[in-house]
Amino acid sequence: MISISSNYRWMPTNWLNMTLGAYGYHMHGYSDAYDKPMDNRGRSFLVYGVGTTYLNKQRTWSAEISTQYQSKESYALHTTTPRFYLHAGIKYVALKGKLNLSVQVQNLLHNDVGYTQMTPQGYSLHQTDYVYRTLKLSVTYNFGGSIKKNVFPASNVLYNRLGE
């Protein structure tokens, strides 16, 4: 796989920020699982976006919507169908950012993933993996503190070494 990616973060106000991104990649798969070797290749891309809005001035409450589009992918033995995902959730941050509570509804559009497999004899086999709408509850707590470290710019280290 050879890939290239890019992302952009946009904060038009203090209560809204957005992240947009894209990946482009070329896939090449080879398999000798059958009597005749299978060689499959193709270009694919993925684009995504995340929008977060803060619901109060302290930024302890936020709502988020995220989306992703994935083009078809070509693997050694199969090719997937394109798919689109949409998730939405709400988050609460407490204890100076150490405690995070969130609720997210995933797969709002109920998008299934299809696969097509070609056999060496030219037959195509189709399969569908059903993706169900789910509710994700998350509780995280950071027990650690901040890490103290000394930072030395690389240019100073190189300058000091050259001066010896």
Backbone as a ProteinNet text record, in pm:
[ID]
protein_1_A
[PRIMARY]
MISISSNYRWMPTNWLNMTLGAYGYHMHGYSDAYDKPMDNRGRSFLVYGVGTTYLNKQRTWSAEISTQYQSKESYALHTTTPRFYLHAGIKYVALKGKLNLSVQVQNLLHNDVGYTQMTPQGYSLHQTDYVYRTLKLSVTYNFGGSIKKNVFPASNVLYNRLGE
[TERTIARY]
84.9	0	89.6	59.1	126.3	18.1	39.1	-67.4	-13.8	-105.7	-78.2	-199.5	-174.5	-286.2	-270.7	-382.3	-383.6	-499.5	-483.2	-596.8	-587.3	-699.8	-708.9	-801.1	-757.1	-839.8	-879.6	-1007.9	-1062.3	-1138.6	-1105.8	-1172.1	-1226.5	-1344.9	-1398.7	-1442.6	-1477	-1518.4	-1461.5	-1478.7	-1430	-1524	-1639.6	-1734.2	-1751.1	-1681	-1693.5	-1556.3	-1526.1	-1407.2	-1438.6	-1370.1	-1393.2	-1259.4	-1257.4	-1140.8	-1187	-1117	-1144.7	-1017.4	-1032.4	-913.9	-941.5	-833.6	-845.1	-721.2	-742.5	-635	-655.5	-549.9	-553.1	-448.1	-480	-382.9	-402.8	-294.6	-293.5	-267.4	-353.3	-339	-302.3	-214.8	-177.8	-174.1	-256.2	-260.7	-232.6	-164	-130.2	-157.2	-217.3	-243.5	-225.5	-171.2	-163.4	-246.8	-358.3	-446.7	-516.8	-535.5	-598	-489.4	-533.2	-438.8	-370.9	-447.3	-395.1	-376	-259.5	-237.5	-335	-371.9	-463.2	-385.1	-399.8	-331.2	-437	-452	-556	-495.8	-531.3	-478.6	-580.7	-568.2	-658.8	-632	-684.2	-672.7	-797.4	-779.1	-890.4	-869.1	-975.1	-962.2	-1061.1	-1030	-1115.2	-1117.9	-1235.5	-1249	-1330.9	-1297.1	-1368.1	-1381.5	-1474.9	-1495.1	-1548.2	-1502.8	-1549	-1581.6	-1702	-1742.7	-1773.9	-1712.2	-1734.7	-1784.1	-1891.5	-1942.6	-1946.1	-1897.8	-1897	-2026.1	-2092.8	-2226.4	-2225.6	-2110	-2101.2	-1964.8	-1954.3	-1832	-1711	-1731.7	-1622.7	-1573.1	-1642.7	-1609.9	-1614.1	-1701.6	-1717.5	-1820.6	-1912.1	-2012.1	-1985.8	-1982.5	-1963.9	-2047.7	-2084.1	-2154.4	-2066.3	-2069.1	-1981.2	-2056.2	-2028.8	-2079.9	-1960.1	-1950.9	-1839.6	-1893.1	-1825.4	-1867.3	-1744.4	-1764.9	-1654.2	-1709.1	-1643	-1675.2	-1552.1	-1570.7	-1463.7	-1498.9	-1411.8	-1436.4	-1411.1	-1437.1	-1411.7	-1262.9	-1230.9	-1092.1	-1068.2	-949.6	-913	-806.8	-845.3	-752.6	-713.1	-626	-577.6	-692.7	-785.5	-890.9	-1030.3	-1046.8	-1180.2	-1175.3	-1288.7	-1306.9	-1426.6	-1414.4	-1524.7	-1608.7	-1730.2	-1816	-1785	-1815	-1798.9	-1893.8	-1858.4	-1942.5	-1933.5	-2038	-2048.9	-2093.4	-2025.2	-2059.4	-2094.7	-2185.1	-2224	-2246.2	-2175.3	-2186	-2214.8	-2288	-2315.2	-2309.9	-2259.8	-2248.8	-2238.6	-2239.2	-2226.2	-2125.7	-2047.3	-1940.1	-1940.2	-1908.2	-1894.2	-1755	-1684	-1548.5	-1552.9	-1497.5	-1499.4	-1360.7	-1345.3	-1222.6	-1099.9	-1109.5	-1000.4	-950.8	-1043.2	-1009.5	-970.2	-966.6	-925.8	-1038.5	-1163.7	-1278.3	-1355.6	-1379	-1456	-1570.7	-1692.2	-1811.6	-1870.9	-1900.5	-1957.7	-2058	-2149.9	-2250.3	-2245.9	-2238.4	-2233	-2323.1	-2398.8	-2476.1	-2393.7	-2356.2	-2272.2	-2355.9	-2312.6	-2378.1	-2523.7	-2542.7	-2678.1	-2747.8	-2672.2	-2731.7	-2742.3	-2696.2	-2710	-2652.2	-2522.3	-2454.5	-2387.2	-2427.1	-2368.5	-2244.8	-2157.1	-2034	-2043	-2026.5	-2032.5	-1894.6	-1877.4	-1752.1	-1783.1	-1696	-1705.5	-1572	-1576.7	-1455.1	-1460.2	-1353.3	-1342.5	-1257.9	-1305	-1228.4	-1145.4	-1043.5	-962.9	-1045.3	-1157.3	-1242.1	-1334.9	-1330.9	-1413.1	-1546.9	-1572.6	-1696.9	-1682.5	-1790.7	-1786.6	-1877.1	-1824.4	-1897	-1924.8	-2049.4	-2088.1	-2121.9	-2080.2	-2107.1	-2136.4	-2224.2	-2255.5	-2235.7	-2159.9	-2147	-2238.7	-2333.1	-2431.3	-2372.9	-2384	-2333.9	-2456.2	-2467.7	-2585.8	-2562	-2668.1	-2662.7	-2633.3	-2537.8	-2499.5	-2492.5	-2506.2	-2493.2	-2365.1	-2273.7	-2144.9	-2141.6	-2124.9	-2109.2	-1963.4	-1903.6	-1761.3	-1734.5	-1653.7	-1607.8	-1456.5	-1382.3	-1236.7	-1188.8	-1081.1	-1021.5	-870	-803.9	-660	-603	-538.9	-482.6	-347.6	-279.6	-146.1	-148.9	-32	-16.6	60.4	100.2	176	320.3	380.9	518.5	609.2	707.9	802	924.4	963.5	1080.3	1153.1	1281.7	1362.8	1365.3	1343.1	1341.5	1462.7	1540.3	1656.5	1636.4	1637.4	1624.3	1738.7	1709.5	1810.3	1923.5	1892.4	1996.1	2101.5	2061.7	2158.5	2247.5	2189.5	2266.8	2370.1	2328.3	2420.3	2528.4	2490.9	2587.5	2691.3	2645.3	2738	2831.7	2782.6	2865.7	2971.6	2931.7	3026.5	3133.4	3098.3	3193.5	3298.1	3282.6	3377.8	3505.4
-116.6	0	123.2	217.6	347.2	451.4	542.8	637.7	779.3	875	1014.9	1067.5	1154.4	1205.1	1353.4	1414.4	1556.5	1583.2	1681.8	1723.6	1872.3	1930.7	2073.1	2095.3	2176	2209.1	2355.3	2381.5	2515.2	2550.2	2663.6	2709.4	2850.3	2861.2	2993	3074.7	3007.4	3074.7	2997.7	3053.7	2983.4	2870.7	2858.9	2752.7	2646.5	2659.9	2564.1	2536.3	2409	2373.7	2253.7	2249.8	2142.8	2088.4	1959.7	1895.4	1823.4	1847.5	1781.8	1710.4	1593.1	1520	1425.9	1381.5	1288.9	1200.5	1079.1	983.9	935.1	924.6	862.3	753.2	638.1	529.5	432.2	364.7	260.5	127.9	31	-100.2	-203.9	-294.8	-405.6	-531.8	-627.7	-753	-872	-969.2	-1090.6	-1209.5	-1314.3	-1435	-1558	-1662.6	-1790.9	-1895.4	-1849.7	-1939.2	-2038.2	-2001.1	-2090.4	-2155.5	-2244.6	-2307.5	-2203.6	-2102.5	-1995.1	-1870.7	-1806.7	-1687.2	-1574.9	-1495.9	-1382.6	-1254.8	-1159.6	-1031.7	-922.5	-836.5	-734	-602	-494.1	-362.8	-255.6	-142.2	-31.8	87.5	201.8	324.7	342.1	394.5	419.1	551.5	601.1	722.2	718.8	796.8	811.4	960.2	1016.2	1154.5	1154	1244.3	1248.6	1391.7	1411.6	1541.8	1524.2	1611.3	1609.9	1753.6	1774.5	1906.5	1900.2	1988.8	1993.3	2131.7	2135.9	2262.7	2255.2	2360.7	2366.1	2431.4	2367.8	2410.4	2506.8	2526.3	2624.9	2693.1	2805.4	2886.5	2813.8	2729.2	2655.5	2538.6	2510	2399.4	2263.3	2247.7	2117.8	2030.7	2093.3	2020.5	2045.3	1939.3	1954.7	1851	1886.3	1794.4	1776	1654.6	1625	1543.1	1574.7	1493.7	1458.7	1333.4	1290.3	1206.4	1219.4	1149.1	1098.7	994.5	934.7	868.6	891.5	820	740.9	614.2	524.6	470.1	491	436.1	285.1	218.9	74.2	48.3	-67.7	-108.1	-241.8	-256.7	-380.5	-455	-568.9	-655.7	-771.7	-859.5	-970.3	-1058.8	-1092.7	-1187.3	-1126.1	-998.8	-940.3	-788.1	-732.3	-588	-549.1	-438.9	-393.7	-289.7	-270.4	-165.4	-34	80.1	207.5	213.1	292.2	302.4	442.3	478.8	611	593.9	661.6	651.8	789.6	791.5	914.8	881.7	953.6	933.8	1068.4	1067.9	1190.2	1158.7	1255	1229.5	1357.5	1338.9	1448.9	1406.7	1504.4	1472.7	1574.2	1524.9	1609	1586.4	1695.5	1689.6	1748.2	1675.4	1720.4	1702.5	1754.3	1740.4	1789.2	1908.6	1972.9	1887.7	1823	1744.6	1600.8	1558.5	1421.3	1319.7	1360.3	1270.7	1310.4	1213.4	1234.6	1135	1185.7	1102.9	1135.2	1032	1059.3	952.5	995.7	908.6	936.2	830	847.4	744.3	790.4	700.4	680.8	557	526	463.7	484.8	428.2	473.4	603.4	657.8	618.6	597.1	565.5	416.1	333.5	188	140.2	162.6	131.8	-5.1	-94.8	-228.3	-228.3	-324.8	-335.6	-461.9	-444.9	-558.5	-596.1	-723.3	-776.5	-857.6	-846.7	-930.7	-1000.6	-1132.3	-1211	-1277.3	-1261.2	-1325.3	-1451.8	-1561	-1685.6	-1694.2	-1778.2	-1793.3	-1842	-1908.5	-1958.3	-1849.2	-1728	-1617	-1602.1	-1680.3	-1666.9	-1554.8	-1486.4	-1383.2	-1425.5	-1413.9	-1447.4	-1317.9	-1295.9	-1172.7	-1202.7	-1113	-1126.4	-987.6	-979.6	-852.7	-867.5	-774.5	-766.4	-654	-687.2	-589.6	-505	-374.6	-279.6	-219.3	-242.1	-198.8	-66.5	6.1	128.6	87.4	155.6	120.7	245.3	224.2	329.8	302.3	398.8	382.9	474.6	415.4	490.2	480.9	593.7	593.6	674.1	615.9	684	665.1	776.5	767.6	859.7	817.3	897.4	890.8	1005	1012.4	1020.5	913.7	909.8	979.9	994	1053.1	1204.7	1259.9	1404.8	1443.5	1567.9	1612.8	1564.6	1540.3	1492.8	1614.1	1626.3	1736.4	1688.3	1767.5	1728.8	1854.3	1841.5	1950.9	1941.7	2053.5	2056.8	2134.7	2072.5	2137.1	2140.3	2257.9	2263.3	2188	2118.5	2039.8	2128.6	2252.5	2340.6	2372.3	2390.3	2416.1	2294.7	2176.7	2054.5	2040.5	2062.9	2052.7	2160.8	2283.2	2393.4	2362.1	2311.1	2278.3	2166.4	2068.1	1956.6	2002.9	2091.6	2141.7	2231	2294.9	2384.2	2310.4	2180.9	2105.5	2075.7
0	0	0	-84.6	-88.1	-64.9	30.3	62	80.3	69.4	97.3	173.6	271.3	350.8	376.8	412.9	443.2	537.2	626.3	707.8	736.6	770.3	795	914.2	1007.2	1123.7	1112.3	1128.2	1112.8	1239	1300	1422.5	1397.5	1335	1302	1424	1532.8	1656.5	1774.7	1893.9	2013	2056.4	1994.7	2031.6	1922.8	1810.5	1700.5	1640	1619.8	1541.7	1453.8	1342.5	1245.3	1197.6	1168.2	1109.6	983.5	876.5	749.9	705.8	649.5	608.7	493.6	431.5	319.3	312.1	268	239.8	96.8	23.9	-107.2	-107.5	-162.7	-160.3	-275.1	-305.3	-408.1	-337.2	-362.8	-299.4	-405.5	-368.2	-455.5	-370.7	-405.3	-330.5	-421	-367	-439.9	-348.7	-403.9	-325.5	-413.2	-353	-422.2	-347.5	-289.8	-215.5	-308	-434.5	-531.7	-617	-706.6	-799.5	-887.7	-926	-1010.6	-922.9	-926.3	-843.7	-879.4	-777.8	-794.9	-768.4	-857.8	-847.2	-863.3	-762.5	-764.1	-719.2	-785.9	-748.7	-783.5	-715.6	-744.4	-654	-693.1	-615	-530.9	-410.6	-320.1	-249.6	-188.5	-108.7	6.4	106.4	224.1	257.5	277.5	322.5	451	543.1	669.7	717.8	806.8	869.1	1009.6	1099.5	1238	1276.2	1325.4	1373.1	1520.9	1598.7	1743.5	1781.1	1856	1906.6	2058.9	2122.8	2269.1	2314.6	2409.1	2450.2	2568	2631.8	2739.9	2734.4	2804.6	2800.2	2858.5	2957.4	3021.9	2935.9	2828.2	2737.6	2806.3	2901.1	2966.5	2894.1	2821.2	2742.8	2594.8	2515.5	2371.5	2296.9	2175	2085	1962.3	1908.1	1795.1	1691.3	1566.6	1456.2	1368.9	1328.3	1244.2	1128.9	1017.7	898	823.2	745.6	670.2	544.7	432.4	308.3	266.7	239.5	197.7	60.2	-38.4	-171.6	-168.7	-281.1	-286.5	-268.1	-212.9	-190.5	-258.7	-316.2	-386.7	-307.3	-252.1	-179.7	-271.2	-222.9	-305.6	-353.8	-265.7	-302	-311.9	-276.1	-285.2	-300.7	-338.3	-351.3	-266.2	-191	-106	-179.4	-133.1	-187	-115.5	-176.6	-106.7	13.2	113.7	232.6	294	364.8	424.8	569.7	660.6	802.6	857.4	953.1	1020.9	1168.1	1256.5	1401.4	1467	1578.6	1653.4	1802	1880.3	2023.5	2104.2	2235.4	2330.2	2437.1	2486.7	2582.5	2696.2	2815.9	2934.2	2992.3	3020.7	3076.4	3217.2	3315	3454.3	3515.9	3636.6	3715	3638.1	3583	3508.8	3392.3	3324.4	3206.9	3233.8	3358.9	3389.4	3364.8	3383.7	3366.9	3240.8	3153.8	3031.1	3026.2	3008.1	2993.2	2856.7	2777.1	2645.8	2605.7	2520.2	2459.9	2310.4	2230.2	2085.5	2017.9	1919.3	1834.4	1708.2	1681.2	1565.9	1455	1332.7	1214.5	1202.5	1208.9	1198.8	1068.6	963.2	833.8	806.2	901.3	888.1	754.6	734.8	609.8	616	528.2	523.2	432.4	453.5	375.6	290	159.2	68	17.6	-11	-63.5	-188.5	-286.7	-405.6	-422.2	-431.4	-449.9	-587	-661.9	-792.4	-778.1	-835.3	-833.3	-961.4	-962.1	-1084.2	-1204.2	-1178.1	-1286.3	-1341.2	-1281.8	-1330.9	-1260.2	-1155.7	-1080.1	-977.7	-951.3	-846.4	-731.2	-611.6	-490.3	-415.1	-372.5	-303.3	-158.1	-70.1	73.2	128.5	227.3	292.4	441.7	500	645.1	690.2	775.6	820.1	932.8	917.9	1016.3	1085.1	1213.6	1286.4	1358.4	1379.5	1459.1	1603	1665.1	1801.7	1888.8	2016.9	2116.2	2194.2	2193.3	2259.9	2381.7	2499.3	2623.8	2664.2	2698.4	2730.3	2856.1	2944.9	3065.7	3070.9	3072.3	3082.6	3194.3	3259.7	3365.5	3350.8	3355.7	3346	3487.7	3534	3668.3	3676.6	3565.2	3563.7	3565.5	3584.9	3580.7	3456.2	3450.5	3335.1	3347	3233.2	3228	3212.7	3302.6	3294.6	3218.7	3121.7	3043.1	2999.2	2977.7	2926.9	2775.7	2711.1	2566.4	2518.7	2433.5	2374	2223	2163.9	2017.7	1950.9	1843.8	1772.5	1722	1685.6	1632.3	1738.7	1866.1	1973.2	1997.7	1995.2	2016.1	1905.4	1781.2	1669	1678.6	1713.6	1726.7	1834.2	1949.4	2057.9	2018.2	1944.5	1901.6	1801.5	1710.4	1609.5	1672	1786.1	1851.3	1933.7	1953.2	2036.2	1962.8
[MASK]
++++++++++++++++++++++++++++++++++++++++++++++++++++++++++++++++++++++++++++++++++++++++++++++++++++++++++++++++++++++++++++++++++++++++++++++++++++++++++++++++++++

